[in-house]
Amino acid sequence: MQRQLQKHYSITAEDSGSIERVIYESAVRMVNEILMP
């Protein structure tokens, strides 16, 4: 599931620019910390 999300969001981030990429990367980091403390 996470791999699919990363694939989808990396494509989206390339299309829409660096601000959304930064937001996405910080969100991924938070999720990773929640799932794997």
PDB file of C-alpha atoms in Angstrom:
ATOM      1  CA  MET A   1       0.000   0.000   0.000  1.00  0.00           C
ATOM      2  CA  GLN A   2       2.695   2.483   0.931  1.00  0.00           C
ATOM      3  CA  ARG A   3       4.630   1.725  -2.254  1.00  0.00           C
ATOM      4  CA  GLN A   4       1.566   2.601  -4.347  1.00  0.00           C
ATOM      5  CA  LEU A   5       1.152   5.851  -2.447  1.00  0.00           C
ATOM      6  CA  GLN A   6       4.766   6.806  -2.989  1.00  0.00           C
ATOM      7  CA  LYS A   7       4.514   6.063  -6.713  1.00  0.00           C
ATOM      8  CA  HIS A   8       1.332   8.118  -7.032  1.00  0.00           C
ATOM      9  CA  TYR A   9       2.660  11.037  -5.030  1.00  0.00           C
ATOM     10  CA  SER A  10       6.057  11.191  -6.712  1.00  0.00           C
ATOM     11  CA  ILE A  11       4.274  11.590 -10.053  1.00  0.00           C
ATOM     12  CA  THR A  12       1.943  14.204  -8.563  1.00  0.00           C
ATOM     13  CA  ALA A  13       4.825  16.101  -6.984  1.00  0.00           C
ATOM     14  CA  GLU A  14       6.739  16.271 -10.247  1.00  0.00           C
ATOM     15  CA  ASP A  15       3.673  17.680 -11.980  1.00  0.00           C
ATOM     16  CA  SER A  16       2.684  20.278  -9.432  1.00  0.00           C
ATOM     17  CA  GLY A  17       5.961  21.534  -8.024  1.00  0.00           C
ATOM     18  CA  SER A  18       8.210  21.543  -5.036  1.00  0.00           C
ATOM     19  CA  ILE A  19       5.868  22.910  -2.355  1.00  0.00           C
ATOM     20  CA  GLU A  20       3.564  19.919  -2.606  1.00  0.00           C
ATOM     21  CA  ARG A  21       6.570  17.597  -2.713  1.00  0.00           C
ATOM     22  CA  VAL A  22       7.801  19.065   0.576  1.00  0.00           C
ATOM     23  CA  ILE A  23       4.349  18.669   2.126  1.00  0.00           C
ATOM     24  CA  TYR A  24       4.146  15.090   0.877  1.00  0.00           C
ATOM     25  CA  GLU A  25       7.600  14.172   2.144  1.00  0.00           C
ATOM     26  CA  SER A  26       6.856  15.531   5.604  1.00  0.00           C
ATOM     27  CA  ALA A  27       3.553  13.642   5.624  1.00  0.00           C
ATOM     28  CA  VAL A  28       5.326  10.413   4.684  1.00  0.00           C
ATOM     29  CA  ARG A  29       7.821  10.979   7.468  1.00  0.00           C
ATOM     30  CA  MET A  30       5.002  11.437   9.994  1.00  0.00           C
ATOM     31  CA  VAL A  31       3.227   8.299   8.807  1.00  0.00           C
ATOM     32  CA  ASN A  32       6.451   6.305   9.012  1.00  0.00           C
ATOM     33  CA  GLU A  33       6.999   7.481  12.578  1.00  0.00           C
ATOM     34  CA  ILE A  34       3.439   6.510  13.526  1.00  0.00           C
ATOM     35  CA  LEU A  35       3.690   3.067  11.926  1.00  0.00           C
ATOM     36  CA  MET A  36       7.261   2.327  13.043  1.00  0.00           C
ATOM     37  CA  PRO A  37       8.032   4.119  16.300  1.00  0.00           C
TER      38      PRO A  37
END
